[in-house]
Coordinates of C-alpha atoms in Angstrom, one line a residue:
M1 CA -7.4 -46.3 -14.9
K2 CA -5.5 -43.7 -12.9
K3 CA -3.7 -41.0 -14.8
T4 CA -0.1 -40.6 -14.2
L5 CA 2.5 -37.9 -15.1
S6 CA 5.7 -38.9 -16.7
T7 CA 8.5 -36.4 -15.2
A8 CA 11.6 -35.0 -16.5
I9 CA 14.1 -33.0 -14.6
F10 CA 16.7 -30.7 -16.1
T11 CA 19.4 -29.0 -13.8
A12 CA 22.4 -27.0 -14.8
L13 CA 25.6 -29.0 -15.4
S14 CA 27.5 -30.0 -12.1
G15 CA 30.0 -27.5 -10.9
I16 CA 28.7 -24.5 -13.4
A17 CA 26.3 -22.0 -12.0
S18 CA 23.1 -21.6 -13.5
A19 CA 23.9 -17.9 -14.3
Q20 CA 26.6 -19.0 -16.4
L21 CA 24.9 -21.9 -18.3
P22 CA 20.8 -22.4 -18.2
A23 CA 19.4 -25.7 -17.0
L24 CA 17.7 -26.1 -20.3
Y25 CA 19.0 -24.5 -23.4
N26 CA 17.2 -25.4 -26.7
N27 CA 19.3 -24.2 -29.7
G28 CA 17.7 -25.4 -32.9
A29 CA 16.1 -28.7 -31.6
I30 CA 12.6 -29.7 -31.4
L31 CA 11.4 -29.8 -27.6
Y32 CA 8.1 -31.4 -27.2
V33 CA 6.2 -32.2 -24.1
S34 CA 3.6 -34.6 -24.5
K35 CA 0.2 -34.8 -22.7
D36 CA 0.5 -35.9 -19.0
T37 CA 4.0 -35.3 -19.0
Y38 CA 5.8 -33.1 -16.2
V39 CA 9.2 -31.2 -17.3
Q40 CA 11.0 -29.6 -14.5
V41 CA 13.5 -27.1 -15.1
N42 CA 15.8 -26.3 -12.0
G43 CA 17.1 -22.9 -13.5
D44 CA 16.9 -20.8 -16.5
F45 CA 15.0 -22.1 -19.7
I46 CA 16.2 -20.5 -23.1
N47 CA 14.8 -21.6 -26.3
R48 CA 16.8 -19.9 -29.0
E49 CA 15.4 -18.9 -32.6
G50 CA 15.3 -21.9 -35.0
S51 CA 14.0 -24.2 -32.2
N52 CA 10.6 -25.5 -31.7
L53 CA 8.7 -26.0 -28.7
E54 CA 5.3 -27.9 -28.4
N55 CA 4.2 -28.0 -25.0
G56 CA 1.0 -30.4 -24.3
G57 CA 2.0 -31.2 -20.9
I58 CA 3.2 -29.1 -17.9
L59 CA 6.4 -27.0 -18.2
A60 CA 7.7 -25.9 -14.7
T61 CA 10.7 -23.4 -14.3
N62 CA 12.2 -21.8 -11.3
G63 CA 14.5 -19.4 -13.3
N64 CA 14.4 -17.0 -16.3
V65 CA 12.4 -17.9 -19.1
I66 CA 13.6 -16.6 -22.5
N67 CA 11.6 -17.8 -25.5
D68 CA 12.8 -16.7 -28.9
V69 CA 10.5 -18.9 -30.8
P70 CA 7.0 -17.9 -32.3
M71 CA 4.4 -20.0 -30.6
T72 CA 0.6 -20.6 -31.4
Q73 CA -2.2 -21.6 -28.9
A74 CA -2.0 -25.0 -30.2
D75 CA 1.5 -25.5 -28.8
A76 CA 0.4 -24.2 -25.4
G77 CA -0.1 -26.4 -22.2
E78 CA 0.6 -25.5 -18.6
L79 CA 3.4 -23.1 -17.4
L80 CA 4.4 -23.1 -13.8
L81 CA 6.5 -20.1 -12.6
E82 CA 8.2 -21.3 -9.5
G83 CA 11.4 -20.4 -7.6
N84 CA 12.4 -18.4 -4.7
T85 CA 14.6 -15.3 -6.4
P86 CA 13.4 -12.5 -8.7
A87 CA 13.2 -13.7 -12.3
I88 CA 12.1 -12.4 -15.7
I89 CA 10.1 -13.8 -19.0
G90 CA 11.1 -12.4 -22.2
G91 CA 11.8 -13.0 -25.9
S92 CA 8.7 -13.9 -28.4
P93 CA 5.0 -13.9 -27.1
I94 CA 4.2 -16.9 -24.9
F95 CA 1.0 -18.8 -25.1
A96 CA -0.4 -21.1 -22.3
T97 CA -3.5 -22.7 -21.2
N98 CA -3.0 -22.4 -17.5
V99 CA -0.2 -20.2 -15.7
T100 CA 0.6 -20.6 -11.9
V101 CA 2.8 -18.0 -10.3
N102 CA 4.6 -19.6 -7.4
N103 CA 7.5 -17.5 -6.5
P104 CA 7.4 -15.1 -3.5
A105 CA 10.3 -13.2 -5.1
G106 CA 8.1 -12.4 -8.2
F107 CA 8.3 -12.3 -12.1
T108 CA 8.9 -9.6 -14.4
L109 CA 7.0 -10.0 -17.7
N110 CA 9.1 -8.4 -20.7
T111 CA 7.1 -10.1 -23.3
P112 CA 3.1 -10.7 -23.8
L113 CA 2.0 -13.8 -22.1
R114 CA -1.5 -15.1 -23.3
I115 CA -3.5 -17.8 -21.7
S116 CA -6.9 -19.5 -22.6
G117 CA -7.4 -21.2 -19.3
Q118 CA -6.8 -20.2 -15.6
M119 CA -4.4 -18.1 -13.9
T120 CA -3.4 -19.3 -10.6
F121 CA -1.9 -16.9 -7.8
T122 CA -0.2 -19.0 -5.4
A123 CA 2.8 -16.8 -4.3
G124 CA 4.5 -13.7 -5.9
V125 CA 3.8 -10.6 -7.7
L126 CA 4.0 -10.6 -11.5
T127 CA 5.3 -7.3 -12.6
I128 CA 4.5 -5.9 -16.1
P129 CA 5.9 -2.3 -16.7
D130 CA 4.9 -1.7 -20.4
S131 CA 1.5 -2.1 -21.8
I132 CA 2.9 -3.8 -25.1
N133 CA 3.7 -6.7 -22.8
A134 CA 0.4 -7.0 -20.9
F135 CA -0.9 -10.5 -19.9
I136 CA -3.5 -11.3 -21.8
F137 CA -6.7 -13.3 -20.7
E138 CA -8.3 -14.7 -23.9
S139 CA -12.2 -14.8 -24.1
G140 CA -13.4 -17.5 -21.5
A141 CA -9.8 -17.4 -19.5
S142 CA -10.1 -16.6 -15.8
V143 CA -8.4 -16.5 -12.5
N144 CA -8.5 -19.7 -10.3
P145 CA -11.4 -19.1 -7.9
S146 CA -10.0 -21.6 -5.4
V147 CA -6.6 -19.5 -5.1
S148 CA -7.6 -15.9 -5.1
P149 CA -5.2 -13.1 -5.7
S150 CA -3.9 -11.2 -2.7
N151 CA -1.4 -8.4 -1.5
L152 CA 1.3 -11.1 -1.7
S153 CA 0.2 -12.3 -5.2
H154 CA -1.4 -10.4 -8.1
I155 CA -0.2 -8.6 -11.4
N156 CA 1.3 -5.1 -11.0
G157 CA 1.0 -3.6 -14.2
F158 CA -0.9 -4.1 -17.5
I159 CA -3.8 -6.7 -17.8
S160 CA -5.6 -7.3 -21.1
R161 CA -8.9 -8.9 -21.3
E162 CA -10.6 -10.2 -24.6
G163 CA -14.2 -11.2 -24.9
N164 CA -17.4 -10.2 -23.4
G165 CA -19.0 -10.8 -20.1
P166 CA -18.1 -10.2 -16.5
F167 CA -14.3 -10.3 -15.4
T168 CA -12.3 -8.9 -12.4
Y169 CA -9.0 -7.8 -13.2
P170 CA -6.2 -9.3 -10.6
S171 CA -4.5 -5.8 -10.3
G172 CA -2.5 -4.1 -7.8
N173 CA 0.8 -2.2 -7.4
G174 CA 3.0 -4.7 -5.9
A175 CA 2.3 -4.1 -2.3
I176 CA -1.5 -4.2 -2.2
Y177 CA -4.2 -6.2 -4.3
Q178 CA -6.7 -3.7 -5.5
P179 CA -9.1 -5.3 -8.3
V180 CA -11.2 -3.6 -10.8
G181 CA -14.2 -5.3 -12.5
V182 CA -15.9 -4.8 -15.9
N183 CA -19.1 -6.7 -17.6
L184 CA -18.7 -5.9 -21.3
T185 CA -21.3 -6.3 -24.1
A186 CA -18.9 -5.2 -26.7
N187 CA -15.2 -5.7 -26.7
S188 CA -13.6 -5.5 -30.3
D189 CA -9.6 -6.0 -29.7
G190 CA -9.3 -6.4 -25.7
L191 CA -9.6 -3.9 -22.6
V192 CA -6.5 -3.0 -20.9
A193 CA -6.6 -2.3 -17.2
R194 CA -4.0 -1.0 -14.8
Y195 CA -4.1 0.0 -10.9
V196 CA -2.1 3.1 -9.9
A197 CA -1.6 4.3 -6.3
G198 CA -1.8 7.9 -7.1
N199 CA -4.0 11.0 -8.3
A200 CA -5.6 10.4 -11.7
G201 CA -5.6 14.3 -12.3
D202 CA -7.6 17.2 -11.1
G203 CA -10.7 18.6 -12.7
P204 CA -14.3 20.1 -11.9
F205 CA -17.2 17.8 -10.9
T206 CA -19.8 18.0 -13.9
T207 CA -23.3 16.8 -14.7
K208 CA -22.1 15.1 -17.8
G209 CA -22.0 11.5 -16.8
S210 CA -24.3 8.7 -17.3
S211 CA -25.7 10.1 -13.8
S212 CA -26.8 13.8 -14.0
T213 CA -25.9 13.9 -10.2
P214 CA -22.6 15.9 -9.8
L215 CA -19.9 14.2 -7.5
V216 CA -18.8 16.2 -4.5
A217 CA -15.7 14.1 -3.8
R218 CA -13.5 11.3 -5.4
N219 CA -10.6 9.3 -4.3
M220 CA -7.3 11.3 -4.9
L221 CA -5.2 8.3 -3.8
E222 CA -5.9 5.7 -6.4
Y223 CA -7.5 4.8 -9.7
W224 CA -7.5 2.4 -12.5
S225 CA -6.9 3.2 -16.0
L226 CA -9.3 1.3 -18.6
S227 CA -8.4 1.5 -22.0
P228 CA -9.7 -0.4 -24.9
V229 CA -7.5 -1.5 -27.8
G230 CA -10.5 -1.0 -30.2
N231 CA -14.1 -0.3 -29.0
A232 CA -15.8 -1.4 -25.8
T233 CA -19.0 -0.9 -24.0
G234 CA -20.2 -2.1 -20.5
T235 CA -20.1 -1.4 -16.9
V236 CA -17.2 -0.9 -14.4
T237 CA -17.1 -2.2 -10.8
I238 CA -14.9 -0.2 -8.3
Y239 CA -14.1 -1.8 -5.0
W240 CA -13.2 -0.2 -1.8
D241 CA -11.4 -1.3 1.3
E242 CA -9.6 -0.1 4.2
D243 CA -6.2 0.5 2.4
N244 CA -7.1 3.9 0.5
N245 CA -10.7 4.6 1.4
T246 CA -11.4 5.7 4.8
G247 CA -13.9 8.3 5.3
I248 CA -16.8 6.4 3.9
A249 CA -19.9 7.2 6.3
N250 CA -22.6 5.8 4.1
T251 CA -22.6 3.5 1.1
A252 CA -25.4 4.9 -0.6
D253 CA -23.2 8.1 -1.1
L254 CA -20.7 6.2 -3.3
A255 CA -20.7 6.1 -7.4
V256 CA -18.1 5.4 -10.0
A257 CA -16.1 8.5 -10.7
H258 CA -14.8 8.7 -14.3
L259 CA -12.3 11.4 -15.7
S260 CA -13.1 12.2 -19.0
G261 CA -12.2 15.5 -21.2
G262 CA -10.6 17.1 -17.9
N263 CA -13.9 16.6 -15.9
W264 CA -14.8 14.2 -13.1
L265 CA -18.0 12.6 -14.1
N266 CA -20.6 10.5 -12.2
E267 CA -21.0 7.2 -13.9
G268 CA -23.6 6.1 -11.5
A269 CA -24.4 3.4 -8.9
N270 CA -26.2 0.7 -10.7
G271 CA -25.5 -1.7 -7.9
T272 CA -23.9 -1.4 -4.4
S273 CA -22.8 -4.0 -2.0
G274 CA -20.9 -4.2 1.2
T275 CA -19.9 -1.9 4.4
T276 CA -18.3 1.0 4.9
N277 CA -15.0 -0.9 5.2
T278 CA -15.3 -3.1 2.2
G279 CA -17.6 -3.3 -0.9
F280 CA -18.1 -2.4 -4.4
V281 CA -20.2 0.0 -6.8
V282 CA -21.2 -0.7 -10.3
S283 CA -21.5 2.0 -12.9
N284 CA -24.1 2.4 -15.5
S285 CA -23.3 1.1 -19.0
I286 CA -20.6 3.3 -20.6
S287 CA -18.6 3.3 -24.0
T288 CA -16.0 6.0 -23.1
W289 CA -13.0 5.0 -21.2
S290 CA -10.2 6.7 -19.1
P291 CA -9.2 6.7 -15.5
F292 CA -11.8 5.5 -13.0
T293 CA -11.9 5.8 -9.2
L294 CA -14.5 5.8 -6.2
G295 CA -16.7 8.8 -6.1
S296 CA -19.1 10.2 -3.5
T297 CA -22.1 12.2 -4.1
A298 CA -22.6 13.6 -0.4
N299 CA -20.4 15.4 2.1
S300 CA -21.1 12.7 4.5
S301 CA -18.6 10.5 2.9
P302 CA -15.8 13.1 2.0
L303 CA -13.4 10.7 0.2
P304 CA -10.7 13.3 -0.6
V305 CA -9.9 13.7 3.1
R306 CA -7.0 11.2 3.2
L307 CA -4.5 10.9 6.1
I308 CA -1.3 10.0 4.2
A309 CA 1.0 10.2 7.1
F310 CA 0.9 10.9 10.8
T311 CA 3.9 10.7 13.2
A312 CA 4.5 11.9 16.8
R313 CA 8.0 12.2 18.1
Q314 CA 9.5 13.4 21.4
T315 CA 11.2 16.9 21.2
E316 CA 12.7 19.2 24.0
G317 CA 9.9 19.1 26.8
A318 CA 7.1 18.5 24.3
V319 CA 5.9 16.1 21.6
A320 CA 5.5 17.1 18.0
L321 CA 3.0 15.9 15.7
K322 CA 3.0 16.0 12.1
W323 CA 0.5 14.9 9.3
R324 CA -0.3 15.1 5.8
I325 CA -3.6 14.9 3.9
A326 CA -4.4 14.1 0.2
D327 CA -7.0 16.9 0.1
A328 CA -10.2 18.1 1.7
K329 CA -13.4 19.3 0.8
A330 CA -16.2 20.4 2.8
F331 CA -13.7 20.0 5.7
S332 CA -13.7 21.8 9.0
H333 CA -10.6 21.0 11.2
F334 CA -8.5 18.5 13.1
E335 CA -8.7 17.7 16.9
I336 CA -5.7 16.5 18.7
E337 CA -6.3 13.8 21.4
R338 CA -3.9 12.1 23.8
A339 CA -4.2 9.2 26.2
L340 CA -2.0 7.6 28.9
N341 CA -3.3 3.9 28.1
A342 CA -4.4 4.2 24.3
K343 CA -8.1 3.9 25.6
A344 CA -9.2 7.3 27.5
F345 CA -8.5 9.9 25.1
E346 CA -8.9 13.8 25.8
K347 CA -8.7 16.7 23.4
V348 CA -5.6 18.7 23.9
G349 CA -5.4 20.9 20.7
Q350 CA -7.3 21.8 17.6
V351 CA -5.8 22.8 14.1
A352 CA -8.0 24.5 11.6
Y353 CA -8.2 23.2 7.8
D354 CA -6.4 25.9 5.8
G355 CA -6.4 24.3 2.5
S356 CA -3.1 23.1 2.6
M357 CA -1.7 19.5 2.8
D358 CA 0.7 19.6 5.7
F359 CA 0.0 20.3 9.3
N360 CA 1.8 20.2 12.7
F361 CA 0.9 20.7 16.3
T362 CA 3.1 20.7 19.4
D363 CA 2.1 19.4 22.7
I364 CA 3.9 21.5 25.0
K365 CA 2.0 20.1 28.2
A366 CA 2.8 16.5 27.2
M367 CA 5.6 16.1 29.7
S368 CA 3.5 17.3 32.5
S369 CA 1.7 14.0 32.5
L370 CA 4.9 12.4 33.6
A371 CA 4.1 9.3 31.7
T372 CA 6.5 6.9 30.3
E373 CA 4.2 6.2 27.3
L374 CA 2.0 8.8 25.5
Y375 CA -0.7 8.0 22.7
Y376 CA -2.0 10.4 20.2
R377 CA -4.9 10.3 17.4
L378 CA -6.5 12.9 15.2
K379 CA -10.1 13.4 14.9
L380 CA -10.9 14.7 11.4
V381 CA -14.0 16.8 11.5
D382 CA -16.1 17.7 8.4
S383 CA -18.1 20.9 8.0
D384 CA -21.3 19.3 8.8
G385 CA -20.1 17.8 12.3
S386 CA -19.4 14.3 11.0
F387 CA -15.8 12.9 11.9
A388 CA -13.3 10.1 11.4
Y389 CA -10.4 9.0 13.4
S390 CA -6.9 8.3 12.6
G391 CA -4.7 5.5 13.7
I392 CA -2.9 5.9 17.0
E393 CA 0.8 7.0 17.5
S394 CA 2.8 6.2 20.5
V395 CA 5.7 8.4 21.9
S396 CA 7.9 6.9 24.7
T397 CA 9.2 9.5 27.0
Q398 CA 11.8 7.5 28.5
D399 CA 14.6 5.6 26.9
A400 CA 17.4 3.1 27.9
F401 CA 19.7 5.8 29.0
D402 CA 18.5 5.3 32.7
V403 CA 19.0 8.8 34.1
V404 CA 18.3 9.0 37.7
A405 CA 17.4 12.3 39.9
Y406 CA 17.9 12.1 43.6
P407 CA 17.0 12.5 46.4
N408 CA 13.4 12.5 46.1
P409 CA 11.8 14.7 47.4
V410 CA 14.6 17.2 46.9
V411 CA 14.9 20.2 49.5
E412 CA 18.1 21.9 48.1
T413 CA 19.9 20.2 45.3
I414 CA 18.7 18.0 42.6
Y415 CA 21.6 15.3 41.9
L416 CA 21.7 13.5 38.6
K417 CA 23.1 10.1 37.8
A418 CA 23.6 8.4 34.4
P419 CA 25.7 5.8 32.9
E420 CA 28.7 7.4 30.6
W421 CA 28.0 11.0 31.8
S422 CA 30.7 12.0 29.3
K423 CA 27.9 11.3 26.8
V424 CA 25.7 13.9 28.1
S425 CA 25.5 17.2 26.1
G426 CA 22.8 19.1 27.7
V427 CA 20.6 19.4 31.0
K428 CA 17.1 21.1 31.1
L429 CA 14.9 21.5 33.9
F430 CA 11.0 21.7 33.4
N431 CA 8.3 22.5 35.5
S432 CA 4.9 20.6 35.4
Q433 CA 3.7 23.1 32.7
G434 CA 6.5 22.1 30.6
Q435 CA 8.3 25.5 30.7
V436 CA 12.0 25.4 30.7
L437 CA 13.7 26.8 34.0
Y438 CA 17.0 25.7 33.5
S439 CA 19.2 25.1 30.7
S440 CA 23.0 24.0 31.1
G441 CA 25.8 24.7 28.5
S442 CA 28.0 22.2 26.8
N443 CA 29.5 20.9 29.8
P444 CA 26.5 20.2 32.0
P445 CA 26.7 19.7 35.9
Q446 CA 25.4 16.6 37.7
H447 CA 23.4 18.7 40.2
I448 CA 21.1 21.4 39.9
S449 CA 20.3 23.9 42.7
A450 CA 16.4 23.8 44.0
K451 CA 16.8 26.7 46.3
A452 CA 14.9 29.0 44.2
L453 CA 12.3 26.6 43.1
K454 CA 8.5 26.8 44.4
T455 CA 7.3 23.7 45.9
G456 CA 5.9 21.4 43.5
F457 CA 6.8 19.0 40.8
Y458 CA 9.3 19.1 38.3
F459 CA 11.4 16.9 35.8
V460 CA 14.8 17.0 34.3
R461 CA 15.8 16.0 30.6
L462 CA 19.1 14.9 29.3
T463 CA 20.3 15.2 26.0
H464 CA 23.0 12.6 25.2
A465 CA 24.5 10.9 22.2
D466 CA 21.6 8.2 22.2
G467 CA 19.0 10.6 22.2
T468 CA 17.2 12.1 25.1
E469 CA 15.8 11.0 28.5
T470 CA 13.4 12.5 30.9
T471 CA 13.4 11.8 34.5
R472 CA 10.6 10.6 36.5
K473 CA 8.5 13.3 38.5
I474 CA 10.7 15.2 40.9
A475 CA 8.8 16.8 44.2
I476 CA 10.4 19.8 45.5
E477 CA 9.5 20.3 49.3
H478 CA 11.0 23.4 51.4

């Protein structure tokens, strides 16, 4: 016989906003959801102290869930966390067999939520800011393999896993999904994990890890905190991808890095799989726990060289480049490359690495190209000659102000035309090398004498209320 679900739907009273009155408010009664029954709560669900909740079916809510009643695993059915606006889950600890998160706006968990079955990440992030309210996977509980966690749906915060065997924590920071794995042979009271996009702490590389080969680098932009409630033993799997792990030249260089006692230890590479873009490395068996991240044992993969920011913007007669890195070891210099079409790049400058984090370079010859769009990238060069490229930044040398210089070619006088000349606050004349030959005062004229200029190419830049604009190439002929 085909199984069917009985359905009950609760909504807020007509004419009363759900923020004023919950859609389902249980104040001292017994709420029993029988097997194969689907209860849909279109709004907030509040279960007050003195009530009783026994869920043997499916309870779906698209609002806040406040449960003030102690629960047991025997009372737990399925919980569907749905909706389109941010919601919270609070009160006494909640038990469920299966949980599905399907709310793009996300939920904040302010009480422990324990499951014995599967967790399904359909849409939205479950945020857990406090370790005492961790999402708990009981022994045997898992993440639904058919609906994988993603950047758009994962747990941002504390996750506890009980029991032994392999498990991948569905962790991230609300913006990116960054899992971490374990394979435990002992786990007395649960192992709590949390992903952090940041530096776990500084310390020397030593030989005291499960592998005596010291690290030469480690990722300073992210780490995972793995903390047992009691005691735990097993391996750690660190994953890498293109979010925070550029600079990998050879996967054989990689290892699990472990901060312990103020030192960064090499916990080995007991198994490595993937490419330089995505993959994972497995540690040796360990029984001491603290922050972990990706490490490297060779300078060919200088993990700490991390480009945090790279910008390019137009300035007066030039392009100003700025960039910031997390750290660098065995690093040499930066080469600045420019292109007119985002493909044929040429070197236009070089900046040495001096141990700092912030760097800048001004391309004073940028405007001599007379292009309306310029493209820049950085070449990050290690001491051994290996290198990696940054992403590409573009700069427009024109804007919508639409300034015109005429006639072209010019013999005696350069005339300037622009809409709303009253907005113009400055006029400058540059030669093809980017040198300023003329700069007006606060009341700029609409013409410039060309009698003293040599035959060649020039351009004029106007500063106005909407920004700046550079004319196309101006030819001077005498």
